[in-house]
Short mmCIF file of C-alpha atoms in Angstrom, two decimals:
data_model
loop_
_atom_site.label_atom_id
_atom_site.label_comp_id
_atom_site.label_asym_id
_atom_site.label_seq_id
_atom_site.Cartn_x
_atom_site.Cartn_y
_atom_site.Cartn_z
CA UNK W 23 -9.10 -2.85 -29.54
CA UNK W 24 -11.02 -2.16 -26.92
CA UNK W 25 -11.15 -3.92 -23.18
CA UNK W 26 -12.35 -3.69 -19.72
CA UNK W 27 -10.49 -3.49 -16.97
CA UNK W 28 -11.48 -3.31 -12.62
CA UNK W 29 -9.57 -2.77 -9.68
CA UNK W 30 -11.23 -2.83 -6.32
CA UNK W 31 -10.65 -0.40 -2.99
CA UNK W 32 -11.50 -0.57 0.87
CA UNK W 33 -12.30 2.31 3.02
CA UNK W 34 -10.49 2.84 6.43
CA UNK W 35 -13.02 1.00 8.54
CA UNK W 36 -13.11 -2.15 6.92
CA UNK W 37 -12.06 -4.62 9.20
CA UNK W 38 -8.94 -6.35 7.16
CA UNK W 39 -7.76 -2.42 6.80
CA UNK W 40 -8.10 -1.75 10.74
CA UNK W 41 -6.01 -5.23 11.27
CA UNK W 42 -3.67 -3.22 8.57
CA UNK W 43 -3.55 0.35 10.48
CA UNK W 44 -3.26 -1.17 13.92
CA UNK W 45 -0.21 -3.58 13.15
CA UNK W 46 1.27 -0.50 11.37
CA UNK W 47 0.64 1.83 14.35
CA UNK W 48 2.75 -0.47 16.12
CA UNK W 49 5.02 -1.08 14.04
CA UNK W 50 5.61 2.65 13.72
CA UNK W 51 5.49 3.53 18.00
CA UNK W 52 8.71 0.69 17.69
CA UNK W 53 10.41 2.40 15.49
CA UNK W 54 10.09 5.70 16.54
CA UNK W 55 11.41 4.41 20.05
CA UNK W 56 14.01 1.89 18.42
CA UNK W 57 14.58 2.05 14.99
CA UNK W 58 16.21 -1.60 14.41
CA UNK W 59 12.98 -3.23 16.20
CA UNK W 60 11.99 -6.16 14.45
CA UNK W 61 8.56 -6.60 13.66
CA UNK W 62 6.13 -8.72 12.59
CA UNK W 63 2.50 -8.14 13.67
CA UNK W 64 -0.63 -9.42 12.46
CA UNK W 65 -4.03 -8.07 13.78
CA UNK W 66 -7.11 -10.23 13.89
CA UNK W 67 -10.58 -8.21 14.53
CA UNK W 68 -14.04 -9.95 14.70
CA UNK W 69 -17.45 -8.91 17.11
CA UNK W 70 -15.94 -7.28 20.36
CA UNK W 71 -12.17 -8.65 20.19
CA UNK W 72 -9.14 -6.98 18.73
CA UNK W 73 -6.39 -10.02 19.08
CA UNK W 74 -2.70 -8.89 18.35
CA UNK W 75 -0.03 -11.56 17.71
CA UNK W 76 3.26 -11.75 16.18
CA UNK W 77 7.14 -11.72 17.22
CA UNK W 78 8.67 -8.47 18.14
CA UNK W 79 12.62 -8.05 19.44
CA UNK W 80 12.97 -4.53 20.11
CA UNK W 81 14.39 -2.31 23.06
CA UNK W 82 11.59 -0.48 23.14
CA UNK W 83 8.20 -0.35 25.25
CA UNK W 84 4.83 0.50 23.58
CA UNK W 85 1.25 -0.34 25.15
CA UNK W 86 -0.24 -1.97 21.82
CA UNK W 87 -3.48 -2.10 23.49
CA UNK W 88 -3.66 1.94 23.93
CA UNK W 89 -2.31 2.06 20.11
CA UNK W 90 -4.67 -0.33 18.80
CA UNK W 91 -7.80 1.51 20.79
CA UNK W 92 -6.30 4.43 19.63
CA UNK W 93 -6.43 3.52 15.85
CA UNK W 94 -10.31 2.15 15.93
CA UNK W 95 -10.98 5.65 17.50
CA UNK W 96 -9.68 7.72 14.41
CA UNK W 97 -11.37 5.18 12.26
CA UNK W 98 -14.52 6.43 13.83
CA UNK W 99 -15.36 3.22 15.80
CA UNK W 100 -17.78 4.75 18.95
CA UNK W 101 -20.30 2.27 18.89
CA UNK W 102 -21.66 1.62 15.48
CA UNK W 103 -21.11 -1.97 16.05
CA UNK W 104 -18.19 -1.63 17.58
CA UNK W 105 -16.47 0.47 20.16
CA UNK W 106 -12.65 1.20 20.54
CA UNK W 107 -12.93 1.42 24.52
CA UNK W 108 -14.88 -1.15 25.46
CA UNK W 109 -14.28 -4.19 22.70
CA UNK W 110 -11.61 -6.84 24.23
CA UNK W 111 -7.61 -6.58 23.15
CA UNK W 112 -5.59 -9.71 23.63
CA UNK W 113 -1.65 -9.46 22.92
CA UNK W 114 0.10 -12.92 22.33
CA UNK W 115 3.75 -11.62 21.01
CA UNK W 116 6.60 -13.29 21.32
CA UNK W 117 10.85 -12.64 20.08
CA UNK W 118 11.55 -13.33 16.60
CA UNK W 119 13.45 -16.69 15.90
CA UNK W 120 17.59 -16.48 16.91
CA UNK W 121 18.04 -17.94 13.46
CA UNK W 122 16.23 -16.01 11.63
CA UNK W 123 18.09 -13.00 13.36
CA UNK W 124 21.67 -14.77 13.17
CA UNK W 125 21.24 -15.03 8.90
CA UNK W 126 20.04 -11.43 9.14
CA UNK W 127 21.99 -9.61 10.95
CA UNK W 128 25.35 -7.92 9.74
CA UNK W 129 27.49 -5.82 11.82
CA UNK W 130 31.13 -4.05 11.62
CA UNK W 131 33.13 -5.06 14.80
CA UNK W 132 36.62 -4.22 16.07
CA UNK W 133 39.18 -7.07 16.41
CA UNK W 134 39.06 -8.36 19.28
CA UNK W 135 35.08 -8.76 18.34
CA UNK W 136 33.53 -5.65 20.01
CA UNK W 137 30.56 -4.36 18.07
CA UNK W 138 30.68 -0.97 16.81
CA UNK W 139 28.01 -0.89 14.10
CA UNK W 140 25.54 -1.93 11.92
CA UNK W 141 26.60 -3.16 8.66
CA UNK W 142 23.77 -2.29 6.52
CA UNK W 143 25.52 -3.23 2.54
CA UNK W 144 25.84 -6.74 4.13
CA UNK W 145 22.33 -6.80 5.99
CA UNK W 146 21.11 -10.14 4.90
CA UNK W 147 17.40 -10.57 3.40
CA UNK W 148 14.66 -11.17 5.92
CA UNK W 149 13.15 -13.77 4.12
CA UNK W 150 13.58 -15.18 0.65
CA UNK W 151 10.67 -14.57 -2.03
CA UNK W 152 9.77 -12.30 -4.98
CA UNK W 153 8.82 -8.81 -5.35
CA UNK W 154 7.19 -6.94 -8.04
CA UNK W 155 6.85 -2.86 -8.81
CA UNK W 156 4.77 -1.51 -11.73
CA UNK W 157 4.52 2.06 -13.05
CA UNK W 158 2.70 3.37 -15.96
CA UNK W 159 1.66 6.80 -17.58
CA UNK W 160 -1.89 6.46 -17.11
CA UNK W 161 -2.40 9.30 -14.52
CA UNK W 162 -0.09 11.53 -12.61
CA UNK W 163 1.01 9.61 -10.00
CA UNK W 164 2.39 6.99 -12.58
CA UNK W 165 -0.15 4.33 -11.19
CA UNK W 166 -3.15 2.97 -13.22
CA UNK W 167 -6.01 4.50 -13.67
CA UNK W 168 -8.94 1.57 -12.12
CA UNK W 169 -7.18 1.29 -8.84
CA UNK W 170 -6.24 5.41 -8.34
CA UNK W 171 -9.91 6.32 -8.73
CA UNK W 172 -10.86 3.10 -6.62
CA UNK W 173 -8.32 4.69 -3.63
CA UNK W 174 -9.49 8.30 -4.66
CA UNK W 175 -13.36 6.87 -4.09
CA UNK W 176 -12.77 5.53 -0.64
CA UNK W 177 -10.49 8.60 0.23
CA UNK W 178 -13.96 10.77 -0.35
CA UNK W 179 -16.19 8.61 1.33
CA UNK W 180 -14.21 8.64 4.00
CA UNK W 181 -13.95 12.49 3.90
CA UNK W 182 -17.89 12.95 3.51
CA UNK W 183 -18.57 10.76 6.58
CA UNK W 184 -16.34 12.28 9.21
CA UNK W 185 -16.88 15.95 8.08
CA UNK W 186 -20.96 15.33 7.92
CA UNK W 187 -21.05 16.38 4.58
CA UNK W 188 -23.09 12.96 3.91
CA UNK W 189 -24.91 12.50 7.72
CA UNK W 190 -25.55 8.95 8.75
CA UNK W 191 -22.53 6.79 6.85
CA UNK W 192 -20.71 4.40 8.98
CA UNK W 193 -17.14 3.78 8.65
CA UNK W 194 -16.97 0.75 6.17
CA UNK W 195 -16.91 0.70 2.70
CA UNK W 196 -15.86 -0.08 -0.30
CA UNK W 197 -15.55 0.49 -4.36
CA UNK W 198 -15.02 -0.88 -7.48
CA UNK W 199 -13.98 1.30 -10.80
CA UNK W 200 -14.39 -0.76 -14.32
CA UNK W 201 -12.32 1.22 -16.93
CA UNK W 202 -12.82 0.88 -21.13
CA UNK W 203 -9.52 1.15 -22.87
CA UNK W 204 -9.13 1.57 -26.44
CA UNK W 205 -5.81 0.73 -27.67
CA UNK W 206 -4.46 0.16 -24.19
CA UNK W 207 -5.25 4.22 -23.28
CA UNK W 208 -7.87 4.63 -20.97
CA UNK W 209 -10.83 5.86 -22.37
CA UNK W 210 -14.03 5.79 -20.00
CA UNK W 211 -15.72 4.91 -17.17
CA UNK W 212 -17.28 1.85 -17.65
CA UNK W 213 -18.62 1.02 -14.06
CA UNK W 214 -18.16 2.63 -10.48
CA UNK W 215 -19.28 0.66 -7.54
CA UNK W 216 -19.89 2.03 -3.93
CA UNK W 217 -20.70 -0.53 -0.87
CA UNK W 218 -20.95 2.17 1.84
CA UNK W 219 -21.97 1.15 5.73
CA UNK W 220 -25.00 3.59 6.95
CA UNK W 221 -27.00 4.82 9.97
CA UNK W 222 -30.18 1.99 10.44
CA UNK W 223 -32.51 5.36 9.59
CA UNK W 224 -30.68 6.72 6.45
CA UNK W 225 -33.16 6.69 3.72
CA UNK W 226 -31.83 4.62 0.58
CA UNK W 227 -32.55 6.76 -2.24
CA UNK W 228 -31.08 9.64 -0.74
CA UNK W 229 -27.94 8.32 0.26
CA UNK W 230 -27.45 7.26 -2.90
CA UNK W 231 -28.07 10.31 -4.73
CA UNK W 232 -25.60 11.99 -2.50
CA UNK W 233 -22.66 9.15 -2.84
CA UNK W 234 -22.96 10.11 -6.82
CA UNK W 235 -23.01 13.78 -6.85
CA UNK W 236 -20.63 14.48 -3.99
CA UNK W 237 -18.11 11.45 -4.25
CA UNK W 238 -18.14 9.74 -7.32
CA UNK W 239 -18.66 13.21 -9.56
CA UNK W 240 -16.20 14.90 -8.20
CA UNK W 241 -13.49 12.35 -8.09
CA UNK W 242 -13.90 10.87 -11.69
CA UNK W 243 -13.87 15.15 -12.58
CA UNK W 244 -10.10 15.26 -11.01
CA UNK W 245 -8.98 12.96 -12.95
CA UNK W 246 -10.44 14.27 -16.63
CA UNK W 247 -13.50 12.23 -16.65
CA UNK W 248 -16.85 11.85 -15.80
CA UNK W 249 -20.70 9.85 -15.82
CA UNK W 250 -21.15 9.92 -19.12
CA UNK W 251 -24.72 8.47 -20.17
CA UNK W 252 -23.99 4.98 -20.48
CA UNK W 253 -21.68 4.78 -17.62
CA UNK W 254 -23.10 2.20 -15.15
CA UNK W 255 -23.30 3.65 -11.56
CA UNK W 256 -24.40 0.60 -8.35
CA UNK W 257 -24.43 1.92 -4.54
CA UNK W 258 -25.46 -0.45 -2.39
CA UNK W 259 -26.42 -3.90 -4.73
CA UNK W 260 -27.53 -5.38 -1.39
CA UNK W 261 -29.62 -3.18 -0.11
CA UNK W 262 -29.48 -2.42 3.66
CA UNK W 263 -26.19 -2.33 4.93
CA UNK W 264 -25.86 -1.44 8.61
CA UNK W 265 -24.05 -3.75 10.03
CA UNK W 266 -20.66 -3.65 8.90
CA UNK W 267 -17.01 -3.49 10.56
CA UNK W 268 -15.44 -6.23 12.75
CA UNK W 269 -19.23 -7.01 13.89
CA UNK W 270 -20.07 -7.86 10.30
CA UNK W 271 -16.57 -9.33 9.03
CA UNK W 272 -13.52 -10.41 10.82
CA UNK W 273 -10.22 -8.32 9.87
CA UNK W 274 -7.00 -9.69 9.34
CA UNK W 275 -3.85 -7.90 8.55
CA UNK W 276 -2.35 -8.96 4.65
CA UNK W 277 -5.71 -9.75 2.91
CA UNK W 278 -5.97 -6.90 1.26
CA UNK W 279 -2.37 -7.33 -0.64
CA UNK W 280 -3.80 -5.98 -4.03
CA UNK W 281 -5.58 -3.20 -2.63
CA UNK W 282 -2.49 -2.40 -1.34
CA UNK W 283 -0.43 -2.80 -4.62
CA UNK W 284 -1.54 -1.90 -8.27
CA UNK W 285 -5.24 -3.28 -8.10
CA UNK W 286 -4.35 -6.74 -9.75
CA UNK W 287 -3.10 -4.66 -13.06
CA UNK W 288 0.30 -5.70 -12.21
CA UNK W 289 1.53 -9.11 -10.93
CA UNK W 290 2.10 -9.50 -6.92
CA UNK W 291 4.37 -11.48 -4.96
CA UNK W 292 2.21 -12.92 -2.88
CA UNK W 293 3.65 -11.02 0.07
CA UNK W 294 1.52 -8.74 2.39
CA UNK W 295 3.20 -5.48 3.61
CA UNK W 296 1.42 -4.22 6.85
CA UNK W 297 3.22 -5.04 10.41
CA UNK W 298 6.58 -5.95 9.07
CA UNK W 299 9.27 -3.85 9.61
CA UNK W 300 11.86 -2.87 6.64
CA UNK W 301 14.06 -5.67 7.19
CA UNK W 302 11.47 -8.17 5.53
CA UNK W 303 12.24 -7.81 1.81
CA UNK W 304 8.12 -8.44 1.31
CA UNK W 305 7.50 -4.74 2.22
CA UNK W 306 11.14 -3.22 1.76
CA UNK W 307 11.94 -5.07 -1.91
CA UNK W 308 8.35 -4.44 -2.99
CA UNK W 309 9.06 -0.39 -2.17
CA UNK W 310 12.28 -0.73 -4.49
CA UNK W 311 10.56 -2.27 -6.51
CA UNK W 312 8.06 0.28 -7.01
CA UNK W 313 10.68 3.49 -6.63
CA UNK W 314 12.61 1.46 -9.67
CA UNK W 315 9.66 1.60 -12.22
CA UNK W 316 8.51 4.75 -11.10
CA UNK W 317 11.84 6.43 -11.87
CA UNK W 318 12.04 4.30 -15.46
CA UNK W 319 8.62 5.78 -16.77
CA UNK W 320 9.21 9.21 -14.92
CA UNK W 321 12.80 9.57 -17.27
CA UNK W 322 11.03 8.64 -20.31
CA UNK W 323 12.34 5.42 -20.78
CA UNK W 324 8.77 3.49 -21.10
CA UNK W 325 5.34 3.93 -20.77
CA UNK W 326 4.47 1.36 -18.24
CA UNK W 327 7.06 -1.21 -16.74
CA UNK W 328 7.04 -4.36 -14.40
CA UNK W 329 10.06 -5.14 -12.14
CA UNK W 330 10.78 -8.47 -10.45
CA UNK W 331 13.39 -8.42 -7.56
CA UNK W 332 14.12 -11.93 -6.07
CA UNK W 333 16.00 -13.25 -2.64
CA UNK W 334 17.14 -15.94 -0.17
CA UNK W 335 16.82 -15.24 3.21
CA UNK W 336 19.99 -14.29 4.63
CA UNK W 337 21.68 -13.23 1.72
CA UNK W 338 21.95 -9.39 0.58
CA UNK W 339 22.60 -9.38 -3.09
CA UNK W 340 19.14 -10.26 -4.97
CA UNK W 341 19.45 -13.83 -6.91
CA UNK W 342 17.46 -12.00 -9.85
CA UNK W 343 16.26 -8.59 -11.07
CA UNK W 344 13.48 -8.40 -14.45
CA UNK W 345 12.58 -6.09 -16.30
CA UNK W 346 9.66 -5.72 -18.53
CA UNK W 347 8.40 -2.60 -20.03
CA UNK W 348 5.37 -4.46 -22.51
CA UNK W 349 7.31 -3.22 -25.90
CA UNK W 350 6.72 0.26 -24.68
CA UNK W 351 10.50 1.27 -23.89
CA UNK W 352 12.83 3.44 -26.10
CA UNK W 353 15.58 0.95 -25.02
CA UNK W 354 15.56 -2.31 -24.72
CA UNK W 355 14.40 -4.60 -21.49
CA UNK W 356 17.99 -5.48 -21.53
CA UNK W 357 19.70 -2.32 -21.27
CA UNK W 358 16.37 -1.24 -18.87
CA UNK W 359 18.13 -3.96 -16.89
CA UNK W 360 21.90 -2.47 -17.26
CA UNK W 361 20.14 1.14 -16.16
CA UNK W 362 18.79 -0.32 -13.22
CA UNK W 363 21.89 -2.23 -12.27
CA UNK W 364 23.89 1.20 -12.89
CA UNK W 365 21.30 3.54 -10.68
CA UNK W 366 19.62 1.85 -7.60
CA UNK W 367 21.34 -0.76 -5.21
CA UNK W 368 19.34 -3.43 -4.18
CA UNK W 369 20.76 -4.95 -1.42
CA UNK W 370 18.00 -4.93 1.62
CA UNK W 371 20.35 -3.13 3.76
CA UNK W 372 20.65 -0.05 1.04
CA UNK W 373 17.28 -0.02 0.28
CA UNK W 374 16.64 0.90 4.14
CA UNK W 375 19.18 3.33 3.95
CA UNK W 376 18.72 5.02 0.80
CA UNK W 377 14.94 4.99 1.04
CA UNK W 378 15.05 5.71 5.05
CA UNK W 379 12.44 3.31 5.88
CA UNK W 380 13.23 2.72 9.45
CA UNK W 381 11.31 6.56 10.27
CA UNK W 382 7.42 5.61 11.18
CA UNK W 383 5.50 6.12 8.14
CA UNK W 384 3.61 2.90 7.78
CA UNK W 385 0.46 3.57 9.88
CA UNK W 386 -0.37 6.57 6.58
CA UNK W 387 0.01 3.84 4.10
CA UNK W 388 -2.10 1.41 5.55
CA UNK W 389 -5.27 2.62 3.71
CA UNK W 390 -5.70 4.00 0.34
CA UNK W 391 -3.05 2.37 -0.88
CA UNK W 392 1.23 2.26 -0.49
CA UNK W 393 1.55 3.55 -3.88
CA UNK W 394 0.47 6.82 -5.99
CA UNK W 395 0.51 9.12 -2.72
CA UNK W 396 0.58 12.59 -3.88
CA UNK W 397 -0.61 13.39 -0.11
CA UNK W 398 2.26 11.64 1.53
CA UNK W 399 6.07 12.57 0.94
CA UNK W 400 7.24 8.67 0.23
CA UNK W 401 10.84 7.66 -0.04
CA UNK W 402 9.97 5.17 -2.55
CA UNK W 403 7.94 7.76 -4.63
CA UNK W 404 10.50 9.95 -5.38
CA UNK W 405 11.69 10.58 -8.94
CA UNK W 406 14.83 12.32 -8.48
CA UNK W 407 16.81 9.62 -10.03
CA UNK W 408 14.72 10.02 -12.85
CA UNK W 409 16.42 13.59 -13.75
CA UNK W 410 20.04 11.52 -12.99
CA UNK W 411 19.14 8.73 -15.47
CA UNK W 412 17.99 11.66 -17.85
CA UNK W 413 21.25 13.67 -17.56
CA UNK W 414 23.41 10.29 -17.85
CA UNK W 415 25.15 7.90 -20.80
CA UNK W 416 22.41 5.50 -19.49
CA UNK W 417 20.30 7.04 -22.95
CA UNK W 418 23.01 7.11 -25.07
#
């Protein structure tokens, strides 16, 4: 049987992915200064103003201005409708809430009550609410194919504007990859879409020529396929597109939650990851999530698979793990479930430890996607429990 299938991506400079790289820019200067900073920023961007709100308690000292001015610089923001020196930054941040902090927080103290550290198996949950991870064997990074080639697409436009190899693109963009599977294996490419921001004087037909031989060529080629003759190629439906960024569109950080995820192939939350630090289970439990399936279709043990992980705020054992691996598993869902209970604690306070999320990473992962990151060594990517599972009783 055949179907269709499309997952969408956003380039660096569009504005609800700048509101993404700035709060995670700050999020990661905390850190790196204080590594039990709690943090939740969000980033707003429209015409001329960068506005950064949120509740931060933290020892530490960063000048979020300078980082956020910093971030619309590398995103290549000089003056194509907006300029990282002179457009406006307003910070409104404030401490978290004491009671959010007092369900949180677990610590090991001596007995007449002195502190002496942090109790991270009994770290509560930062919030209560559902997670979801999803691997499959479609492509090498265990991710599916639509929203890969969608990340790999932006990844190249990005790396054709800022090295000149395409003159006169501005930083925003996007894409959209329709894939044809055939028996649930993908087997074309249906569609690719490219929205790409451009210099007022760079001539239409030749920009798109050049976004299909030296982006979208190349990157379908990586990954075994290519334009075959009925494939359906559209740069630029709407013509002239100039104005584009924060002048265009306002930014805010979380909106692009499946972007960030599986590229609506697998179910979401309803969390957004950027800004929060690992103590809030909607990025931490949605990185377990991920590292759990991963490792379950990297052992063999399915084809594709879909984990749940559910919990109340202030509690550290999750009130629910699922499993579901589609029929695809050479076990059942049920003993999936045992394996998982067996090989990977849960608890919010493990999951920082054992995945080390309290280092700054976050600002990498802000574009292109927190999953399938064969450029960036991720905790949560790693397979190695994959060969433990393999060499256990777990497949007996």
């Amino acid at each position: 049987m055949k179907k269709l299938f499309t997952s969408e991506s956003v380039t660096e400079g569009h504005p609800d992915k700048m509101a993404d790289q700035i709060s995670d820019a700050i999020l990661d200067a905390l850190l790196e200064k204080d590594e039990r900073s709690r943090v939740a920023v969000e980033t707003l961007l429209t015409n001329g103003v960068c506005i950064i709100a949120g509740e931060v308690t933290t020892d530490a000292y960063v000048d979020m201005a300078q980082i956020a001015r910093g971030v619309i610089r590398d995103i290549g923001y000089d003056g194509c409708g907006f300029h990282h020196q002179t457009s406006g930054v307003m910070i409104a941040i404030k401490e978290q809430s004491s009671d959010i902090a007092r369900g949180v927080d677990s610590f090991k103290k001596t007995k007449d009550g002195k502190i002496t550290e942090e109790d991270l198996e009994h770290l509560g949950a930062g919030d209560q609410g559902l997670m979801f991870g999803f691997a499959c064997s479609e492509t090498p990074e265990l991710m599916p194919l639509p929203i890969i080639l969608a990340h790999r697409l932006c990844e190249k436009l990005a790396e054709v504007r800022k090295k000149g190899i395409i003159k006169g693109l501005r930083p925003d963009g996007k894409s959209q990859v329709t894939v044809e599977y055939e028996d649930d294996k993908p087997k074309r490419i249906h569609t690719v879409l490219i929205a790409a921001q451009h210099d007022p004087d760079k001539n239409d037909k030749i920009l798109k020529k050049e976004i299909e031989i030296k982006v979208i060529a190349p990157v379908l080629k990586a990954y075994g396929h290519k334009i075959d003759p009925k494939t359906k190629i559209y740069i630029n439906t709407a013509g002239r597109w100039v104005i584009g960024g924060p002048e265009g569109d306002t930014g805010l950080t979380g909106r692009k939650i499946i972007v960030d995820t599986y590229g609506g192939y697998a179910r979401h939350g309803g969390g957004a990851l950027s800004g929060k630090d690992p103590s809030k289970v909607d990025r931490s439990g949605c990185y377990a999530a991920r590292w759990v399936a991963k490792n379950l279709v990297a052992a063999g043990l399915c084809e594709k698979v879909e984990i749940q992980i559910a919990y109340a705020i202030g509690r550290p054992e999750p009130l629910s793990v699922y499993v579901d691996s589609f029929q695809t598993g050479k076990v059942s869902d049920n003993e999936l479930e045992k394996i998982v209970e067996k090989n990977f604690d849960l608890r919010p306070g493990m999951i920082i430890k054992n995945l080390k999320l309290r280092q700054p990473l976050y600002r990498r992962v802000a574009a292109y996607g927190h999953f399938g990151r064969p450029d960036l060594d991720l905790p949560w990517e790693n397979t190695a429990i994959a060969k433990k599972i393999k060499n256990s009783n777990s497949l007996r």
